XYZ file of C-alpha atoms in Angstrom:
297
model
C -8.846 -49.783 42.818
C -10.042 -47.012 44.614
C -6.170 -45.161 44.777
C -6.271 -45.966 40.281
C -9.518 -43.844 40.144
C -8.117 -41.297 42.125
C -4.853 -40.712 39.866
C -7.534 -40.967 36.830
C -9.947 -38.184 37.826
C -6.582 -35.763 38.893
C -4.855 -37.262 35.866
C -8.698 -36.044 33.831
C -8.577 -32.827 35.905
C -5.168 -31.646 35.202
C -5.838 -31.906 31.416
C -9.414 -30.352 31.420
C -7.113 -27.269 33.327
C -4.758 -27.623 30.537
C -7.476 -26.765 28.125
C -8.919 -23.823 29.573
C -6.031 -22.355 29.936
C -4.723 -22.957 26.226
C -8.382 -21.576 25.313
C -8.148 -18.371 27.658
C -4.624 -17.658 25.512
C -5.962 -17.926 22.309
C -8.879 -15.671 23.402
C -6.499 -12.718 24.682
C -4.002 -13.252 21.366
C -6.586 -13.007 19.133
C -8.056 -9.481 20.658
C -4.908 -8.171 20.675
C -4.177 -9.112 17.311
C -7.529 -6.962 16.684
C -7.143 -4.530 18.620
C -6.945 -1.139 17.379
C -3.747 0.698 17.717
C -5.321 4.170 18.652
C -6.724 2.452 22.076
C -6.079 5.568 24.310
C -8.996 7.428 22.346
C -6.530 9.781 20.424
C -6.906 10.704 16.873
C -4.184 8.852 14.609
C -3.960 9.951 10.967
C -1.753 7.609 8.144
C -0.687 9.414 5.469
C 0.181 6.098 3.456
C 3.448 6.295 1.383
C 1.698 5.231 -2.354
C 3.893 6.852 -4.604
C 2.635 9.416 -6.945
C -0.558 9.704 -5.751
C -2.825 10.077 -2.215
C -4.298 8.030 0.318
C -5.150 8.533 3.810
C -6.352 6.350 6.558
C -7.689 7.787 9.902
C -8.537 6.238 13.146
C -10.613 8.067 14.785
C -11.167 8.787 18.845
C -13.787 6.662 18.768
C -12.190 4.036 17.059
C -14.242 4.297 13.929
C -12.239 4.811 10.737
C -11.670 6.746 8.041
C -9.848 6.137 4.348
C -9.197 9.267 2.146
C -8.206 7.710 -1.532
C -6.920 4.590 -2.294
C -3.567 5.693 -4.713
C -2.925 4.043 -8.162
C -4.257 0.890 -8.946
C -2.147 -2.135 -7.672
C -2.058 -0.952 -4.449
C -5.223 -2.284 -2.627
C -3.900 -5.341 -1.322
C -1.092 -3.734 0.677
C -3.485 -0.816 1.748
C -5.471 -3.646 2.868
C -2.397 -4.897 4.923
C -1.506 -1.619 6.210
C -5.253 -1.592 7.986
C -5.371 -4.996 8.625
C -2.165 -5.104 10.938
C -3.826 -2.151 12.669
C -6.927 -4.275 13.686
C -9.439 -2.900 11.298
C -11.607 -4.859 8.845
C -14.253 -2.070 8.757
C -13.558 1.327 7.593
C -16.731 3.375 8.347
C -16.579 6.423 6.197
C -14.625 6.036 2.608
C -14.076 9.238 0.787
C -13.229 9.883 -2.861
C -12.033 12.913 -3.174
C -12.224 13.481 -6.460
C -12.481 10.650 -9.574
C -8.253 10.985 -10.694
C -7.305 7.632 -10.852
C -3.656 8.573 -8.756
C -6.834 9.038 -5.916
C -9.263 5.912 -6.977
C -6.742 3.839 -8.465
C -7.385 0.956 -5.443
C -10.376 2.009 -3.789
C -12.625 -0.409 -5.945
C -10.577 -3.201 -4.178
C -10.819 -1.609 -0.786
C -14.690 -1.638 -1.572
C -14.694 -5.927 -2.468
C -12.391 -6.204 0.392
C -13.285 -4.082 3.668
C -17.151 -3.729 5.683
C -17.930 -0.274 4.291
C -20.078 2.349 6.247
C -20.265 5.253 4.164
C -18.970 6.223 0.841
C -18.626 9.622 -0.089
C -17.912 10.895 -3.691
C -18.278 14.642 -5.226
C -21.002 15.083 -7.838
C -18.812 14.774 -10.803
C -18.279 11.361 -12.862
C -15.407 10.634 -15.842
C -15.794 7.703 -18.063
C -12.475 6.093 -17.210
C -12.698 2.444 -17.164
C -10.625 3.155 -13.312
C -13.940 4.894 -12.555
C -16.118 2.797 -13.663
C -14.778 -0.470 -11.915
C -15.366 1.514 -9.040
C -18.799 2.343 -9.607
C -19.440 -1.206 -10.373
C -17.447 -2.535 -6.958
C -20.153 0.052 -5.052
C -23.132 -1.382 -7.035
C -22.018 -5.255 -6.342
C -21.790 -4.756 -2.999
C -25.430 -3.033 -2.875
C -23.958 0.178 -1.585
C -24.905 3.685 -2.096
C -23.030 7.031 -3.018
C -22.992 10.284 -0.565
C -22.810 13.025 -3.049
C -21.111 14.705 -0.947
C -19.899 19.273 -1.046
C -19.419 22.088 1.490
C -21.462 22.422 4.548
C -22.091 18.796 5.383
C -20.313 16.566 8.167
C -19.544 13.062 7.878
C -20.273 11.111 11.055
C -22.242 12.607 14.369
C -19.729 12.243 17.151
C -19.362 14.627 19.987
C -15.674 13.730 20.325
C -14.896 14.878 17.180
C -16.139 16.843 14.109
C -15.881 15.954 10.085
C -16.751 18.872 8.299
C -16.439 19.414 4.446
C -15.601 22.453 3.095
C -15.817 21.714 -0.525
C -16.046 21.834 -3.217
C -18.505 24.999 -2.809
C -19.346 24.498 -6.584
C -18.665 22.159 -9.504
C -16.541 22.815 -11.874
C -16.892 19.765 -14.615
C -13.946 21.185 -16.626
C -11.174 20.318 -13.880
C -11.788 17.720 -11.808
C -9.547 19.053 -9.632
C -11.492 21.658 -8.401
C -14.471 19.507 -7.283
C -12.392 17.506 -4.686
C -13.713 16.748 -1.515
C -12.260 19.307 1.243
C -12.178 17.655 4.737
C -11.355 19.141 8.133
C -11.227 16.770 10.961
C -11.154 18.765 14.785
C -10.126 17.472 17.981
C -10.949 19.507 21.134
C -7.611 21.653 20.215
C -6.311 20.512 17.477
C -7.363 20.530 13.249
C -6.993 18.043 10.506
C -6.996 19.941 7.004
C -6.976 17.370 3.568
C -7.557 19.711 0.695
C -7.191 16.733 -2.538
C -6.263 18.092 -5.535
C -7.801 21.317 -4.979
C -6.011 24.039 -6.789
C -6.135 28.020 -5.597
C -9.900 28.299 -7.820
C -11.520 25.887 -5.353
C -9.432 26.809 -1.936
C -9.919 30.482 -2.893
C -13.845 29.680 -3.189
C -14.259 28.231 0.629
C -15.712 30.501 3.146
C -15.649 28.699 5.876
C -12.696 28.705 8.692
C -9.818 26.925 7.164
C -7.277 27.347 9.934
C -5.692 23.799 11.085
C -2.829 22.454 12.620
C -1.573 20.007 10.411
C -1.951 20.316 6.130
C -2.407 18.022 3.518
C -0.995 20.098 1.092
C -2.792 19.891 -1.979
C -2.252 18.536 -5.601
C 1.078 16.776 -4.437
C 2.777 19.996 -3.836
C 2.384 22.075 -6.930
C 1.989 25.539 -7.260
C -1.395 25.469 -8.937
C -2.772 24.718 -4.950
C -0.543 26.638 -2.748
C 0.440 30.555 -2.592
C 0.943 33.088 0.540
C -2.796 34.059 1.193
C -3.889 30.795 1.106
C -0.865 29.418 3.967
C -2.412 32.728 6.029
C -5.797 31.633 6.017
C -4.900 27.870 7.401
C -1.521 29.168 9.107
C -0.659 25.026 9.791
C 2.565 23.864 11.990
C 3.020 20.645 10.121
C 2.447 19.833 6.542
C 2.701 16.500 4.808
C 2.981 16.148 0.681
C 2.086 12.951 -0.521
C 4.349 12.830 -3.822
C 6.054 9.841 -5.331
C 9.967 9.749 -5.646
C 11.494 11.139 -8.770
C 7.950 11.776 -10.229
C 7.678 13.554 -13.745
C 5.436 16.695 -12.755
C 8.402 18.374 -10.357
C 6.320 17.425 -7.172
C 6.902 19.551 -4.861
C 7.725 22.788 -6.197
C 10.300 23.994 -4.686
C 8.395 27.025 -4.655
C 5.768 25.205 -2.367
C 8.205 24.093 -0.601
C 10.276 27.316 0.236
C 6.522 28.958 0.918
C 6.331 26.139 4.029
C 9.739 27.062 5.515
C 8.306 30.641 5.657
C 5.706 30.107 7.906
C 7.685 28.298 9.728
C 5.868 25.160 8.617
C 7.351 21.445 9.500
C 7.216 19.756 5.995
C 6.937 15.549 6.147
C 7.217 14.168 2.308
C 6.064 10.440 1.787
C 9.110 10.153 -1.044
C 11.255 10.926 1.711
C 10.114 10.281 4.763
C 7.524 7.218 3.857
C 4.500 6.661 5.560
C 3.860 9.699 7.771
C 1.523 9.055 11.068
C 0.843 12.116 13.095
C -1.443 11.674 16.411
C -3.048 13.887 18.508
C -4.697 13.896 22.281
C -6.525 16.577 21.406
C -3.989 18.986 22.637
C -0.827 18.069 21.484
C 0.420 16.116 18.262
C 3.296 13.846 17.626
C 4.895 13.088 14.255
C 6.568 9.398 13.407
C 7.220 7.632 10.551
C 7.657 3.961 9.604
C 10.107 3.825 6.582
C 8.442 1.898 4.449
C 6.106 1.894 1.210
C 2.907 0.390 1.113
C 3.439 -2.628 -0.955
C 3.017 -2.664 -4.584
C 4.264 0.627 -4.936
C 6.796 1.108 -7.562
């Protein structure tokens, strides 16, 4: 009797062992299912392939996160995927850069669908209905509006700084000329994402410009991008965010040729899809992924 007990409390034993052990997997899979894919505290910026149209989403040193424009509208589920496979549900600071709906297309489903910090907007508003489900995606969620323009930062990190550098005014009559102008720096290196702003609203910012890598702005066209304007931000790598075979002649080849004389490496998202460049603070890598986020046509 005594040797049956014996093989029962080893038998009991072994499988309690079994248990923690099965637990103690499914503990480590799921954290590195959610962990975030900028671990080594660099700065990793997404410049999503949505077609014609923008978005952007940034992890940041610190592992808090940033989304510049949602695209078109039918594209918030697979901007949701993009993030979610990267190990975010949050995004902490969600900027509008300006109320186009090839920029806010999505973002009212990013809003149901992600933990939201911040949301930043410029002081302008439109009275398309892609504008106003947006508005009423912020209100349902109880969550309020930065009205946001140059001279403010977003965030208060000592790693990094967020610093927007317009629009310096308003101009109601082109709502392209009161989008949000971000500049994101990294010890050594600077972020610049200028929107749609065209050469009225660049020309207007007085504060230092100069960055590393360019969102060019307005998709490439002419109306944001001439000589003195390249000077003052003298970048090394651009990126256009443009959709394949578009009907506005994104990128001009005029823009374009402009890059390749300051010696500028161009990445295109109707070429080279999504675009991810990282930096350590001192130097920055370029890949790319090869593929659209979903929905886009």
């Amino acid at each position: 009797m005594k040797q049956k007990s014996n093989i029962i409390i080893k038998s009991l034993f072994a499988l309690i062992l079994c248990l923690l052990m099965t637990a103690c997997s499914i503990n480590i899979e799921i954290h590195n299912a959610n962990k975030p894919s900028n671990s080594d505290n660099s700065l990793a910026v997404h410049y999503l392939s949505v077609g014609q149209g923008d978005s952007i989403f940034v992890e940041l040193p610190d592992k808090k996160t940033m989304l510049i424009d949602a695209g078109v509208n039918g594209l918030g589920e697979g901007i949701q995927e993009y993030i979610n496979k990267l190990g975010y549900t949050t995004i902490d600071f969600l900027v509008a850069t300006h109320p186009h709906s090839d920029h806010i297309g999505s973002m009212d489903y990013i809003v149901k669908n992600f933990n939201i910090g911040s949301i930043y907007m410029p002081k302008v508003s439109t009275t398309t209905k892609t504008y106003e489900r947006l508005l009423t995606a912020v209100s349902d969620k109880g969550y309020k509006i930065k009205s946001t323009s140059a001279g403010m930062t977003i965030g208060d990190s000592t790693d990094y700084t967020i610093d927007v550098l317009g629009p310096v005014t308003i101009d109601k009559d082109e709502l392209n000329n009161c989008s949000i102008v971000l500049k994101i720096t990294y010890m050594n290196n600077k972020f610049l994402f200028l929107g749609d702003a065209e050469k009225q609203e660049i020309n207007s910012i007085t504060a230092d410009m100069s960055s590393n890598v360019l969102k060019v702005g307005h998709h490439g066209s002419t109306t944001s991008t001439n000589e003195t304007i390249l000077e003052k931000i003298s970048p090394q790598y651009a990126v256009i965010s443009v959709g394949r075979d578009n009907d506005y002649g994104h990128p001009s080849e005029k823009t374009l040729s402009l890059l390749e004389d300051f010696n500028c490496k161009t990445y295109r998202t109707d070429t080279d899809e999504t675009i991810i460049i990282t930096s350590d603070g001192s130097n920055i890598e370029v890949t790319t992924d090869n593929t659209d986020i979903k929905g886009v046509k």
